[in-house]
Tab-separated table of C-alpha atoms and ligand atoms in Angstrom:
chain	number	residue	atom	x	y	z
L	701	UNK	CA	-13.207	-162.487	-142.793
L	702	UNK	CA	-15.113	-162.652	-146.098
L	703	UNK	CA	-15.983	-165.709	-147.868
L	704	UNK	CA	-16.892	-165.035	-151.479
L	705	UNK	CA	-16.379	-165.971	-155.256
L	706	UNK	CA	-13.693	-164.076	-156.981
L	707	UNK	CA	-16.056	-162.367	-159.510
L	708	UNK	CA	-18.281	-161.072	-156.870
L	709	UNK	CA	-15.227	-160.229	-154.675
L	710	UNK	CA	-13.997	-157.663	-157.664
L	711	UNK	CA	-17.560	-156.214	-158.490
L	712	UNK	CA	-18.396	-155.947	-154.685
L	713	UNK	CA	-15.176	-153.889	-154.044
L	714	UNK	CA	-16.000	-151.804	-156.824
L	715	UNK	CA	-19.532	-151.118	-155.700
L	716	UNK	CA	-17.909	-150.285	-152.230
L	717	UNK	CA	-15.418	-147.869	-153.641
L	718	UNK	CA	-18.494	-146.051	-155.689
L	719	UNK	CA	-20.481	-145.794	-152.437
L	720	UNK	CA	-17.465	-144.468	-150.440
L	721	UNK	CA	-17.681	-147.436	-148.247
L	722	UNK	CA	-14.551	-149.498	-148.633
L	723	UNK	CA	-12.266	-147.595	-146.393
L	724	UNK	CA	-14.621	-148.275	-143.458
L	725	UNK	CA	-15.543	-151.944	-144.301
L	726	UNK	CA	-11.934	-152.876	-144.819
L	727	UNK	CA	-11.128	-152.159	-141.231
L	728	UNK	CA	-12.557	-155.145	-139.704
L	729	UNK	CA	-11.234	-157.793	-142.665
L	730	UNK	CA	-7.992	-159.499	-142.245
L	731	UNK	CA	-8.628	-162.268	-144.631
L	732	UNK	CA	-10.572	-163.140	-147.607
L	733	UNK	CA	-11.470	-166.545	-148.730
L	734	UNK	CA	-12.245	-167.128	-152.478
L	735	UNK	CA	-14.208	-170.019	-153.577
L	736	UNK	CA	-16.542	-171.326	-156.368
L	737	UNK	CA	-14.372	-170.260	-159.209
L	738	UNK	CA	-10.803	-170.534	-160.047
L	739	UNK	CA	-8.732	-167.581	-159.146
L	740	UNK	CA	-5.232	-166.586	-160.201
L	741	UNK	CA	-2.253	-165.267	-157.849
L	742	UNK	CA	-2.441	-161.687	-159.427
L	743	UNK	CA	-6.138	-161.321	-158.501
L	744	UNK	CA	-5.521	-162.492	-155.017
L	745	UNK	CA	-2.686	-159.920	-154.584
L	746	UNK	CA	-4.884	-157.258	-156.317
L	747	UNK	CA	-7.851	-157.935	-153.922
L	748	UNK	CA	-5.474	-158.348	-150.660
L	749	UNK	CA	-4.096	-154.673	-151.624
L	750	UNK	CA	-7.457	-153.201	-151.931
L	751	UNK	CA	-8.897	-154.478	-148.667
L	752	UNK	CA	-5.533	-154.344	-146.652
L	753	UNK	CA	-5.963	-158.140	-146.049
L	754	UNK	CA	-4.591	-161.540	-147.290
L	755	UNK	CA	-6.727	-163.323	-149.777
L	756	UNK	CA	-6.712	-167.220	-150.121
L	757	UNK	CA	-7.859	-169.803	-152.705
L	758	UNK	CA	-10.044	-171.355	-149.873
L	759	UNK	CA	-11.003	-174.419	-151.847
L	760	UNK	CA	-11.399	-176.228	-155.235
L	761	UNK	CA	-14.019	-178.894	-156.435
L	762	UNK	CA	-17.437	-179.071	-158.092
L	763	UNK	CA	-21.128	-179.961	-157.519
L	764	UNK	CA	-20.503	-183.401	-158.844
L	765	UNK	CA	-17.437	-184.245	-156.786
L	766	UNK	CA	-17.607	-182.102	-153.754
L	767	UNK	CA	-14.428	-180.503	-152.042
L	768	UNK	CA	-11.172	-181.839	-153.817
L	769	UNK	CA	-8.669	-179.416	-152.198
L	770	UNK	CA	-8.703	-176.991	-149.456
L	771	UNK	CA	-6.156	-174.209	-148.535
L	772	UNK	CA	-3.050	-174.099	-146.642
L	773	UNK	CA	-1.488	-171.019	-144.925
L	774	UNK	CA	0.855	-170.431	-147.986
L	775	UNK	CA	-2.469	-169.858	-150.164
L	776	UNK	CA	-1.812	-173.228	-152.088
L	777	UNK	CA	-4.530	-175.681	-152.509
L	778	UNK	CA	-3.600	-179.403	-150.901
L	779	UNK	CA	-5.572	-182.578	-152.452
L	780	UNK	CA	-7.868	-184.047	-150.035
L	781	UNK	CA	-6.310	-187.571	-150.519
L	782	UNK	CA	-8.126	-189.109	-147.726
L	783	UNK	CA	-11.755	-188.451	-149.199
L	784	UNK	CA	-10.643	-188.838	-153.078
L	785	UNK	CA	-8.253	-190.886	-155.130
L	786	UNK	CA	-6.659	-188.332	-157.434
L	787	UNK	CA	-5.234	-189.274	-160.849
L	788	UNK	CA	-3.292	-187.188	-163.416
L	789	UNK	CA	-4.499	-188.164	-167.112
L	790	UNK	CA	-1.221	-187.446	-169.478
L	791	UNK	CA	-0.147	-188.574	-172.896
L	792	UNK	CA	1.300	-191.537	-170.782
L	793	UNK	CA	-2.207	-192.329	-169.551
L	794	UNK	CA	-3.630	-192.433	-166.124
L	795	UNK	CA	-0.960	-191.832	-162.871
L	796	UNK	CA	-1.551	-191.305	-159.298
L	797	UNK	CA	-1.360	-187.578	-158.573
L	798	UNK	CA	1.325	-187.856	-155.745
L	799	UNK	CA	4.417	-186.756	-157.758
L	800	UNK	CA	4.794	-183.265	-159.629
L	801	UNK	CA	3.134	-183.214	-162.817
L	802	UNK	CA	0.901	-181.533	-165.411
L	803	UNK	CA	-2.339	-182.940	-166.768
L	804	UNK	CA	-6.254	-183.393	-166.385
L	805	UNK	CA	-7.371	-184.148	-162.912
L	806	UNK	CA	-9.232	-187.325	-162.913
L	807	UNK	CA	-10.969	-188.232	-159.617
L	808	UNK	CA	-12.677	-190.952	-157.464
L	809	UNK	CA	-14.536	-189.727	-154.633
L	810	UNK	CA	-14.284	-192.304	-151.726
L	811	UNK	CA	-17.276	-191.172	-149.693
L	812	UNK	CA	-20.094	-190.419	-152.323
L	813	UNK	CA	-22.144	-193.316	-151.292
L	814	UNK	CA	-25.621	-191.969	-152.712
L	815	UNK	CA	-24.000	-191.077	-156.029
L	816	UNK	CA	-20.690	-192.816	-156.743
L	817	UNK	CA	-18.306	-191.540	-159.215
L	818	UNK	CA	-15.255	-193.646	-160.608
L	819	UNK	CA	-12.729	-192.078	-162.456
L	820	UNK	CA	-14.494	-188.977	-162.977
L	821	UNK	CA	-12.518	-186.538	-165.504
L	822	UNK	CA	-12.992	-183.045	-163.987
L	823	UNK	CA	-12.226	-181.491	-167.396
L	824	UNK	CA	-9.707	-179.141	-165.532
L	825	UNK	CA	-5.822	-178.935	-166.265
L	826	UNK	CA	-3.827	-178.861	-163.323
L	827	UNK	CA	-0.083	-178.716	-161.973
L	828	UNK	CA	0.617	-180.994	-158.900
L	829	UNK	CA	3.210	-179.861	-157.033
L	830	UNK	CA	5.044	-181.510	-153.636
L	831	UNK	CA	7.216	-178.805	-152.490
L	832	UNK	CA	4.867	-176.603	-150.532
L	833	UNK	CA	6.815	-174.907	-147.514
L	834	UNK	CA	3.781	-175.515	-145.195
L	835	UNK	CA	4.807	-179.170	-144.738
L	836	UNK	CA	1.520	-180.576	-145.528
L	837	UNK	CA	2.006	-184.210	-146.706
L	838	UNK	CA	-0.338	-184.078	-149.449
L	839	UNK	CA	0.288	-182.817	-152.857
L	840	UNK	CA	-0.851	-179.320	-153.866
L	841	UNK	CA	-2.478	-178.436	-156.907
L	842	UNK	CA	-2.688	-175.430	-159.235
L	843	UNK	CA	-5.959	-175.330	-161.508
L	844	UNK	CA	-5.228	-173.560	-164.854
L	845	UNK	CA	-8.909	-174.043	-165.849
L	846	UNK	CA	-10.783	-175.997	-168.229
L	847	UNK	CA	-8.514	-177.651	-171.069
L	848	UNK	CA	-10.904	-176.522	-173.727
L	849	UNK	CA	-11.032	-172.979	-172.603
L	850	UNK	CA	-7.871	-171.888	-174.218
L	851	UNK	CA	-8.157	-169.996	-177.596
L	852	UNK	CA	-5.721	-170.212	-180.460
L	853	UNK	CA	-4.095	-167.334	-181.814
L	854	UNK	CA	-2.002	-168.068	-184.607
L	855	UNK	CA	0.407	-170.635	-183.266
L	856	UNK	CA	-0.385	-169.878	-179.753
L	857	UNK	CA	-2.863	-170.926	-177.073
L	858	UNK	CA	-3.961	-168.209	-174.843
L	859	UNK	CA	-5.584	-169.477	-171.469
L	860	UNK	CA	-7.687	-167.550	-168.891
L	861	UNK	CA	-5.092	-168.399	-166.373
L	862	UNK	CA	-2.152	-166.601	-168.307
L	863	UNK	CA	-4.615	-163.463	-169.199
L	864	UNK	CA	-5.904	-163.018	-166.017
L	865	UNK	CA	-2.293	-163.129	-164.304
L	866	UNK	CA	-1.475	-160.069	-166.735
L	867	UNK	CA	-4.610	-158.233	-166.457
L	868	UNK	CA	-4.724	-158.179	-162.484
L	869	UNK	CA	-0.844	-157.972	-162.079
L	870	UNK	CA	-0.213	-155.099	-164.540
L	871	UNK	CA	-3.274	-153.002	-164.123
L	872	UNK	CA	-5.876	-152.394	-161.310
L	873	UNK	CA	-8.859	-153.248	-163.811
L	874	UNK	CA	-12.040	-155.083	-162.221
L	875	UNK	CA	-12.758	-156.881	-165.439
L	876	UNK	CA	-11.870	-157.543	-168.843
L	877	UNK	CA	-12.904	-158.627	-172.256
L	878	UNK	CA	-10.800	-159.985	-174.965
L	879	UNK	CA	-11.638	-159.691	-178.493
L	880	UNK	CA	-10.142	-161.865	-180.810
L	881	UNK	CA	-10.246	-161.273	-184.845
L	882	UNK	CA	-8.134	-163.370	-187.233
L	883	UNK	CA	-6.010	-160.290	-187.787
L	884	UNK	CA	-5.913	-158.549	-184.557
L	885	UNK	CA	-6.443	-159.033	-180.495
L	886	UNK	CA	-8.056	-156.298	-178.470
L	887	UNK	CA	-8.185	-156.271	-174.744
L	888	UNK	CA	-10.854	-154.191	-172.863
L	889	UNK	CA	-10.024	-153.209	-169.308
L	890	UNK	CA	-12.751	-152.149	-166.756
L	891	UNK	CA	-11.141	-148.987	-165.070
L	892	UNK	CA	-11.261	-149.150	-161.518
L	893	UNK	CA	-13.773	-146.680	-159.795
L	894	UNK	CA	-10.585	-144.522	-158.437
L	895	UNK	CA	-8.270	-145.164	-161.008
L	896	UNK	CA	-5.493	-142.368	-161.978
L	897	UNK	CA	-6.131	-142.089	-165.778
L	898	UNK	CA	-2.709	-140.373	-166.441
L	899	UNK	CA	-0.955	-143.646	-165.703
L	900	UNK	CA	-3.253	-145.968	-168.131
L	901	UNK	CA	-0.655	-145.340	-171.322
L	902	UNK	CA	1.923	-146.589	-168.980
L	903	UNK	CA	-0.149	-149.524	-167.610
L	904	UNK	CA	-1.429	-150.505	-171.466
L	905	UNK	CA	2.419	-150.598	-172.541
L	906	UNK	CA	2.958	-153.132	-169.817
L	907	UNK	CA	0.081	-155.239	-170.676
L	908	UNK	CA	1.114	-155.064	-174.231
L	909	UNK	CA	4.668	-155.977	-173.304
L	910	UNK	CA	3.402	-158.978	-171.219
L	911	UNK	CA	1.629	-160.520	-174.088
L	912	UNK	CA	4.272	-160.231	-176.234
L	913	UNK	CA	6.533	-162.051	-173.771
L	914	UNK	CA	4.283	-164.772	-172.584
L	915	UNK	CA	2.322	-165.355	-176.004
L	916	UNK	CA	4.339	-163.872	-178.708
L	917	UNK	CA	1.658	-161.803	-179.562
L	918	UNK	CA	2.559	-158.350	-180.843
L	919	UNK	CA	0.392	-155.618	-181.115
L	920	UNK	CA	-2.376	-156.269	-178.901
L	921	UNK	CA	-4.714	-153.071	-178.630
L	922	UNK	CA	-5.393	-152.407	-174.910
L	923	UNK	CA	-8.289	-149.993	-173.919
L	924	UNK	CA	-9.522	-148.872	-170.783
L	925	UNK	CA	-13.314	-148.450	-170.383
L	926	UNK	CA	-15.473	-147.428	-167.624
L	927	UNK	CA	-17.787	-150.287	-167.301
L	928	UNK	CA	-18.125	-153.690	-169.173
L	929	UNK	CA	-21.185	-155.562	-169.954
L	930	UNK	CA	-22.592	-157.560	-167.103
L	931	UNK	CA	-22.233	-160.839	-168.989
L	932	UNK	CA	-18.371	-160.426	-168.168
L	933	UNK	CA	-19.060	-160.530	-164.692
L	934	UNK	CA	-20.540	-163.956	-164.138
L	935	UNK	CA	-17.358	-165.614	-162.730
L	936	UNK	CA	-16.567	-167.068	-166.367
L	937	UNK	CA	-13.264	-168.047	-165.562
L	938	UNK	CA	-13.966	-171.520	-164.674
L	939	UNK	CA	-17.458	-172.076	-165.826
L	940	UNK	CA	-17.278	-170.865	-169.386
L	941	UNK	CA	-14.529	-167.982	-170.011
L	942	UNK	CA	-15.381	-167.954	-173.912
L	943	UNK	CA	-18.730	-166.759	-173.349
L	944	UNK	CA	-18.261	-164.500	-170.643
L	945	UNK	CA	-14.613	-162.857	-171.332
L	946	UNK	CA	-13.878	-163.737	-174.841
L	947	UNK	CA	-15.771	-161.869	-178.181
L	948	UNK	CA	-14.692	-163.742	-181.286
L	949	UNK	CA	-14.780	-161.142	-184.036
L	950	UNK	CA	-14.758	-161.273	-187.837
L	951	UNK	CA	-11.801	-159.985	-189.802
L	952	UNK	CA	-12.086	-156.203	-190.148
K	1396	ZN	ZN1	0.710	-175.898	-148.178
């Protein structure tokens, strides 16, 4: 079993492939537990495929609050409601997070005696669900990322969650950088070590199509590169997506 952050998992896999070690190392790995940053289902599938293992979102929380949710065998995160009082902030105000809904997660940890927090706004947009087939009685939570992380392009808000679903779902890229200019959008993808370059035009077309379908954005330029700046690899999806995976450009 591997326990590591998603950004580290991607780059470590890349390094092991470069050194010809992955085949040997993956033989003993059945489970990959990701924690410390938000990861999307497409990234977990991709990591699972590379390692011949199942990748789970192990837990969700923050330094301030401690652990707020933990994984079940269906790869969903269930809120730890015995340790935290969880509420959802929506346009209608605060409601207890025990019914399906979307909003910002606000928590009151019940056991932080040394540093109590009352109705702490996590800043994370989440989706609450209650239909997990595992049968756990507590709601599950899908973390979409910081509400402030979305980037407005024309009439649409592009979020890290959606971009990463496309990147890791449609390609075997090990990282990406989204360049946003007033008149164009360019997605730079870090080519996998053993990538088949002949399939790249097809993959790029699939990414362009997904951007059109999900965001209504036409003519996204998609380029594959051998490597991206290390600043894109600092696990930005939760901490600061805009600084690590987005570059805002002037009009050309
Ligand atoms: Zn479950």
